[in-house]
PDB file of C-alpha atoms and ligand atoms in Angstrom:
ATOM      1  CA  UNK A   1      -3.454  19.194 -13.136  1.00 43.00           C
ATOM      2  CA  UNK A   2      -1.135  21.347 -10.041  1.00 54.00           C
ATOM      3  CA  UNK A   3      -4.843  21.353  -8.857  1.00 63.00           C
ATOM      4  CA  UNK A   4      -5.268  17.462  -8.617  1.00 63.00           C
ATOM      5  CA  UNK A   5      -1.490  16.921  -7.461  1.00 78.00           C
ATOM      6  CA  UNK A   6      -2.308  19.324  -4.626  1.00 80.00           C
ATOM      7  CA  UNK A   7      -5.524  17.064  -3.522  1.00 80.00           C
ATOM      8  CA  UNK A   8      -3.373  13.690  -3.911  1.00 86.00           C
ATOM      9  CA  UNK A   9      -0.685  15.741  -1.816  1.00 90.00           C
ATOM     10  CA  UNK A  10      -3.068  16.303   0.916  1.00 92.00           C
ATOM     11  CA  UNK A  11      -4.374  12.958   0.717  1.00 93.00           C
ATOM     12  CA  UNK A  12      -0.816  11.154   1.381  1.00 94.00           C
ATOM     13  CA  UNK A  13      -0.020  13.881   3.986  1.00 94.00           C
ATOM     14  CA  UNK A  14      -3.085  13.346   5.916  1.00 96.00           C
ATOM     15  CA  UNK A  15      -2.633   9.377   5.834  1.00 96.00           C
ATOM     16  CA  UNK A  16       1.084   9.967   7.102  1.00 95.00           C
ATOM     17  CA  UNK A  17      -0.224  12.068  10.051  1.00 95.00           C
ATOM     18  CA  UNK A  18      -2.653   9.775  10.836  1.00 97.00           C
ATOM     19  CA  UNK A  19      -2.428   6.428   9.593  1.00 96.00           C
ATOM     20  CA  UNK A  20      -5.228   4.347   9.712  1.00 97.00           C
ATOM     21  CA  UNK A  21      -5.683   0.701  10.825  1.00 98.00           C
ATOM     22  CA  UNK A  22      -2.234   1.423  12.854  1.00 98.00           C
ATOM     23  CA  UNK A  23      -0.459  -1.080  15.058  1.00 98.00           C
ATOM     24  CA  UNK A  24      -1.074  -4.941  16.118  1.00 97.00           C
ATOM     25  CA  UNK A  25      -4.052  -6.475  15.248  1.00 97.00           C
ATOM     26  CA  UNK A  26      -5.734  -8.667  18.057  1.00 95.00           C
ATOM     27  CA  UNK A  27      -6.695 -12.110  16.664  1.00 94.00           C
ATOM     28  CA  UNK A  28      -4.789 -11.732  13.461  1.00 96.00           C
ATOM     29  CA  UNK A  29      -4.123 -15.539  11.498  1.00 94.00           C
ATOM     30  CA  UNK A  30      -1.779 -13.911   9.191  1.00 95.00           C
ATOM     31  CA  UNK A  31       1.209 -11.516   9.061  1.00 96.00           C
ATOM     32  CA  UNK A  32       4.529 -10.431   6.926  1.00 96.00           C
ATOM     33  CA  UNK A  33       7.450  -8.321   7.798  1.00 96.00           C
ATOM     34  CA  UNK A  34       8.536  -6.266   4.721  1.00 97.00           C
ATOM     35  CA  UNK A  35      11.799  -3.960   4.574  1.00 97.00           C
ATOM     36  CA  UNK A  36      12.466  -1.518   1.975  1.00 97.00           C
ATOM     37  CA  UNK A  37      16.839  -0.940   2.636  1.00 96.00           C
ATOM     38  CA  UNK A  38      16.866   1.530   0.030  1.00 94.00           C
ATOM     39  CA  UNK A  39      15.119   4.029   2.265  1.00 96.00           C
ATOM     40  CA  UNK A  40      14.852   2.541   5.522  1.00 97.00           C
ATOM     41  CA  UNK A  41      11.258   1.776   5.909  1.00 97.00           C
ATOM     42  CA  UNK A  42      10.239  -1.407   7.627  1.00 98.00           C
ATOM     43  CA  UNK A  43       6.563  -2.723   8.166  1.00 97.00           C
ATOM     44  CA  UNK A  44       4.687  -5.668   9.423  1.00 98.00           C
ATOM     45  CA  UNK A  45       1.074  -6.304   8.009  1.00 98.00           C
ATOM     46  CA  UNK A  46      -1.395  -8.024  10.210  1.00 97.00           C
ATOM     47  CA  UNK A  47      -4.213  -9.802   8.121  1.00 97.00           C
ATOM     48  CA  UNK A  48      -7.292 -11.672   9.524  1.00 96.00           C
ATOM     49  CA  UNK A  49      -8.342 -13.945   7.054  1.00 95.00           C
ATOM     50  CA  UNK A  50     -11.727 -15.922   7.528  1.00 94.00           C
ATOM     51  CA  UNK A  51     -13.766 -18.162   4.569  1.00 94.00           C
ATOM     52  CA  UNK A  52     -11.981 -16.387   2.135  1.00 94.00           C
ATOM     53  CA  UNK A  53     -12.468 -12.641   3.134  1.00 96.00           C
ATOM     54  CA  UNK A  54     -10.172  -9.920   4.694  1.00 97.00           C
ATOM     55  CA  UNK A  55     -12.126  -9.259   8.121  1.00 97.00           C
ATOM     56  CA  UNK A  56      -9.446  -7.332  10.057  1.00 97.00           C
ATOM     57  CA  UNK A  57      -5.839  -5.834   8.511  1.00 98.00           C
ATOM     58  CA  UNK A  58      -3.587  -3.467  10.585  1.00 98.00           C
ATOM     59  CA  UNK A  59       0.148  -2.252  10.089  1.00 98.00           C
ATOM     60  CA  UNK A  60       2.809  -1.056  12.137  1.00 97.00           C
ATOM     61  CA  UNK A  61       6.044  -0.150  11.281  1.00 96.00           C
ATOM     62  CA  UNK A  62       8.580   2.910  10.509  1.00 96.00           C
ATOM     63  CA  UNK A  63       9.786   4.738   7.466  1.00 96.00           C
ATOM     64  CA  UNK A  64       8.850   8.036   4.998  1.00 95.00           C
ATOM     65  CA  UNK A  65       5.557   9.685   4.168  1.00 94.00           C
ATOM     66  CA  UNK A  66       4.984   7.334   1.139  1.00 95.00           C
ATOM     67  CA  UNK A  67       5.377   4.181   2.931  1.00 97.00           C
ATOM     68  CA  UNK A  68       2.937   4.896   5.864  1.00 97.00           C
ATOM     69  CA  UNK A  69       0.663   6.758   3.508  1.00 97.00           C
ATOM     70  CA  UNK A  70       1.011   3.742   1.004  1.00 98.00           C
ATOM     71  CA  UNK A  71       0.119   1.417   4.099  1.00 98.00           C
ATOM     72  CA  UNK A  72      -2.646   3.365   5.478  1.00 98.00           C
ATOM     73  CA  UNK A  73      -4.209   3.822   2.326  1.00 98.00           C
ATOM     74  CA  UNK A  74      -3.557  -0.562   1.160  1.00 98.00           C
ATOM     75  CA  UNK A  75      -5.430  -1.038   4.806  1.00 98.00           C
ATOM     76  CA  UNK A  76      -8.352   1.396   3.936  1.00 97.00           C
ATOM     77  CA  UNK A  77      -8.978  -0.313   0.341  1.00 97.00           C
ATOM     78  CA  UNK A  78      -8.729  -3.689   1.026  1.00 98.00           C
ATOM     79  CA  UNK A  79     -10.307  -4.159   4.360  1.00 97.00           C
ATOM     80  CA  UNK A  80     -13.673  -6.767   3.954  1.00 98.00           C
ATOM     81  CA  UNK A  81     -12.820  -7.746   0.416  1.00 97.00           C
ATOM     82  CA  UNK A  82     -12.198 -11.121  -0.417  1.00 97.00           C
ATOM     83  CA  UNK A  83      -8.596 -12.315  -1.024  1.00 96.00           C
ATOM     84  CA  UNK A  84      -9.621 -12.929  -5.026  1.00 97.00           C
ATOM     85  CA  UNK A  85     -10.164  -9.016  -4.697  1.00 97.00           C
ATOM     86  CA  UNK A  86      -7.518  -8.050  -2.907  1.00 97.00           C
ATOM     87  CA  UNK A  87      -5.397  -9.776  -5.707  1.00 97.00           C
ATOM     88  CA  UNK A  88      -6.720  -7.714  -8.732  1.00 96.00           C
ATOM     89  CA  UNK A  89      -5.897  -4.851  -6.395  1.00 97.00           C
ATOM     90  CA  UNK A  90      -2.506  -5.543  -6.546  1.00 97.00           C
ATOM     91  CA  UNK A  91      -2.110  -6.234  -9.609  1.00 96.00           C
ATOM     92  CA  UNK A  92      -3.722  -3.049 -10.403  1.00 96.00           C
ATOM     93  CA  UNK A  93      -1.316  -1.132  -8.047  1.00 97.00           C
ATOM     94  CA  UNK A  94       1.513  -2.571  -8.937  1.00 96.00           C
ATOM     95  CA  UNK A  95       0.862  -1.430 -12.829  1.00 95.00           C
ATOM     96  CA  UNK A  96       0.030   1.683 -11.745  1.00 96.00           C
ATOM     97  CA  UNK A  97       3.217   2.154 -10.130  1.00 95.00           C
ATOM     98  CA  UNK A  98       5.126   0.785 -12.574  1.00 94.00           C
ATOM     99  CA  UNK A  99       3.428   2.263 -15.765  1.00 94.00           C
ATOM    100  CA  UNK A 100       5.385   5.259 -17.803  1.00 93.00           C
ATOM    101  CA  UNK A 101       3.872   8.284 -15.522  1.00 88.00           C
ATOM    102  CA  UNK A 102       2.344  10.288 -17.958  1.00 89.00           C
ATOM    103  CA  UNK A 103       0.009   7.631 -18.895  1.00 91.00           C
ATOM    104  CA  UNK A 104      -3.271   8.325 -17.444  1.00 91.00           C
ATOM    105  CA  UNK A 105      -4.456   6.355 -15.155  1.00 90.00           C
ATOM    106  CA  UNK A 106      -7.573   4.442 -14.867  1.00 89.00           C
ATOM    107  CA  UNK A 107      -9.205   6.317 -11.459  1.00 89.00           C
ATOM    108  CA  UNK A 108     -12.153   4.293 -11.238  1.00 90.00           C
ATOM    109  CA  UNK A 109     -10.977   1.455 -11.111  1.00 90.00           C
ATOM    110  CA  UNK A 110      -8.247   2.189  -8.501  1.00 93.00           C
ATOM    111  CA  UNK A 111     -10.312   4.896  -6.224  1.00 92.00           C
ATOM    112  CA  UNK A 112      -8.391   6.413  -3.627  1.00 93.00           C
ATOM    113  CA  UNK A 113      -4.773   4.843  -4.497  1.00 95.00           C
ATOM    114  CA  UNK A 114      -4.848   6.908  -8.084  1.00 94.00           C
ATOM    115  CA  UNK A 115      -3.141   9.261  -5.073  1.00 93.00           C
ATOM    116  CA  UNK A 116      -0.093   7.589  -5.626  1.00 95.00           C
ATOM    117  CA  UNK A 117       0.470   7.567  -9.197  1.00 93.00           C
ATOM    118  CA  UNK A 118       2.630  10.797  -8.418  1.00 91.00           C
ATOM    119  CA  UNK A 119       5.496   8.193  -7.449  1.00 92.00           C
ATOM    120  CA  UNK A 120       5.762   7.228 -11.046  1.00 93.00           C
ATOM    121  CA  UNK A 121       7.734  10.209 -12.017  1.00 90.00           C
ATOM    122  CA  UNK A 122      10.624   9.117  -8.540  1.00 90.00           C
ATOM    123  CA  UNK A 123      11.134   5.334  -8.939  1.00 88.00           C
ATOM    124  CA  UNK A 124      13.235   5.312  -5.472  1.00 90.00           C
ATOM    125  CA  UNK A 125       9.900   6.060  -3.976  1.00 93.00           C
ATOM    126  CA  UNK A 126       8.556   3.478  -6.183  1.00 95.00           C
ATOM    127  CA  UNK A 127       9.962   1.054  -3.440  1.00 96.00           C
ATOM    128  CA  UNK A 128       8.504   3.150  -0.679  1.00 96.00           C
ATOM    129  CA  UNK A 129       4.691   3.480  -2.273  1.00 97.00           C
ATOM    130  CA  UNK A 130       5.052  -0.941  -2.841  1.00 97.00           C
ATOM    131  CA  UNK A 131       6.643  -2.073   0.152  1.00 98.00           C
ATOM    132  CA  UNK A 132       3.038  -2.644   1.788  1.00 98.00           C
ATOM    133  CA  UNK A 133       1.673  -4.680  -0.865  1.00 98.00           C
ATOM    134  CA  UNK A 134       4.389  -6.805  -1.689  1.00 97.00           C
ATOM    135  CA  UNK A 135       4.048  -7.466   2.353  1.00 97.00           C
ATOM    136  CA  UNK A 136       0.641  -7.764   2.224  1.00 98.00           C
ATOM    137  CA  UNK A 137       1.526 -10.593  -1.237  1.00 96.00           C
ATOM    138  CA  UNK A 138       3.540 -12.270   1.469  1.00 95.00           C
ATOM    139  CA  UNK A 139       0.959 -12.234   4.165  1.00 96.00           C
ATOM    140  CA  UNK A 140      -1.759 -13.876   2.155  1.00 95.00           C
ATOM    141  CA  UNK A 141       0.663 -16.139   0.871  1.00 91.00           C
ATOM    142  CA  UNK A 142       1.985 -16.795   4.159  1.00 80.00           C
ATOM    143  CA  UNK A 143       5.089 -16.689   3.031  1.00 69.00           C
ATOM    144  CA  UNK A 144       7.714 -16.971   6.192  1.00 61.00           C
ATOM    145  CA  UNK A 145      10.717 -14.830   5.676  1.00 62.00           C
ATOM    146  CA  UNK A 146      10.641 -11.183   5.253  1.00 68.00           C
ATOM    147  CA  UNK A 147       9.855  -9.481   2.111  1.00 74.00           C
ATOM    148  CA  UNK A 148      12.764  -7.392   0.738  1.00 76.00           C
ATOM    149  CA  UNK A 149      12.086  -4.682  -2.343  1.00 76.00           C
ATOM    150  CA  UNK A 150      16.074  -4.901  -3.075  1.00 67.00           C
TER     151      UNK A 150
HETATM  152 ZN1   ZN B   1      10.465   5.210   1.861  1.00 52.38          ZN
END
């Protein structure tokens, strides 16, 4: 198991480092503001939304390792999926995150996120791993003030 927690480790680490899909997205129809006060970290998710389908996403933004991992990761998974996808991916994050944590998780069906299950066992960092898809929520719903996790 130390073996696994090591790989998820290196996984968030390198997404921190270098985050992917990073700063404003040219052409984007779509975009949120989220703020996480508990630990300072802000971001703004940029979404390109045509017929149905995410066709460009991008973040920028400040805050700790989980947050920008969390982002980089959300903009890596959900990146030409349609929004009925990107729903159930949510959904599926969010009860990941929010399920006892040692209750196994169901790695298939989340892929690459199953790195963040480790937050689980920290809910302050709870916040932190979330605040990107409860932006990205707001995005899709174009909802027009920002999202808060407080
Ligand atoms: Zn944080």
């Amino acid at each position: 198991m130390s073996d696994l927690s090591d790989l998820y480790q290196e996984v968030i680490l390198d997404h921190n480092r270098r985050p992917r899909h990073f700063g404003v997205l040219a052409g984007a129809n779509r975009t949120a503001k989220g703020h996480n006060p508990l630990c300072g970290d802000k971001l703004v998710v940029y979404l390109k939304i045509d017929a149905g389908r995410i066709t460009g996403v991008s973040f920028e933004g400040s805050g700790c390792a989980i947050s920008k991992a969390s982002a980089s990761l959300m903009t890596d998974a959900i990146d030409g999926h349609s929004v009925a996808e990107v729903t159930a991916m949510f959904d599926r994050f969010r009860a990941m995150v929010t399920s006892p944590h040692d209750r196994p998780i169901d790695q298939d069906a989340l892929g690459k996120l199953a790195v963040l299950a480790g937050v689980r066992e920290f809910p302050v960092r709870v916040k932190c791993a979330s605040l990107a898809w409860h932006t990205l929520k707001a995005a899709l719903e174009d909802v027009p003030t920002p999202v808060k996790t407080e």
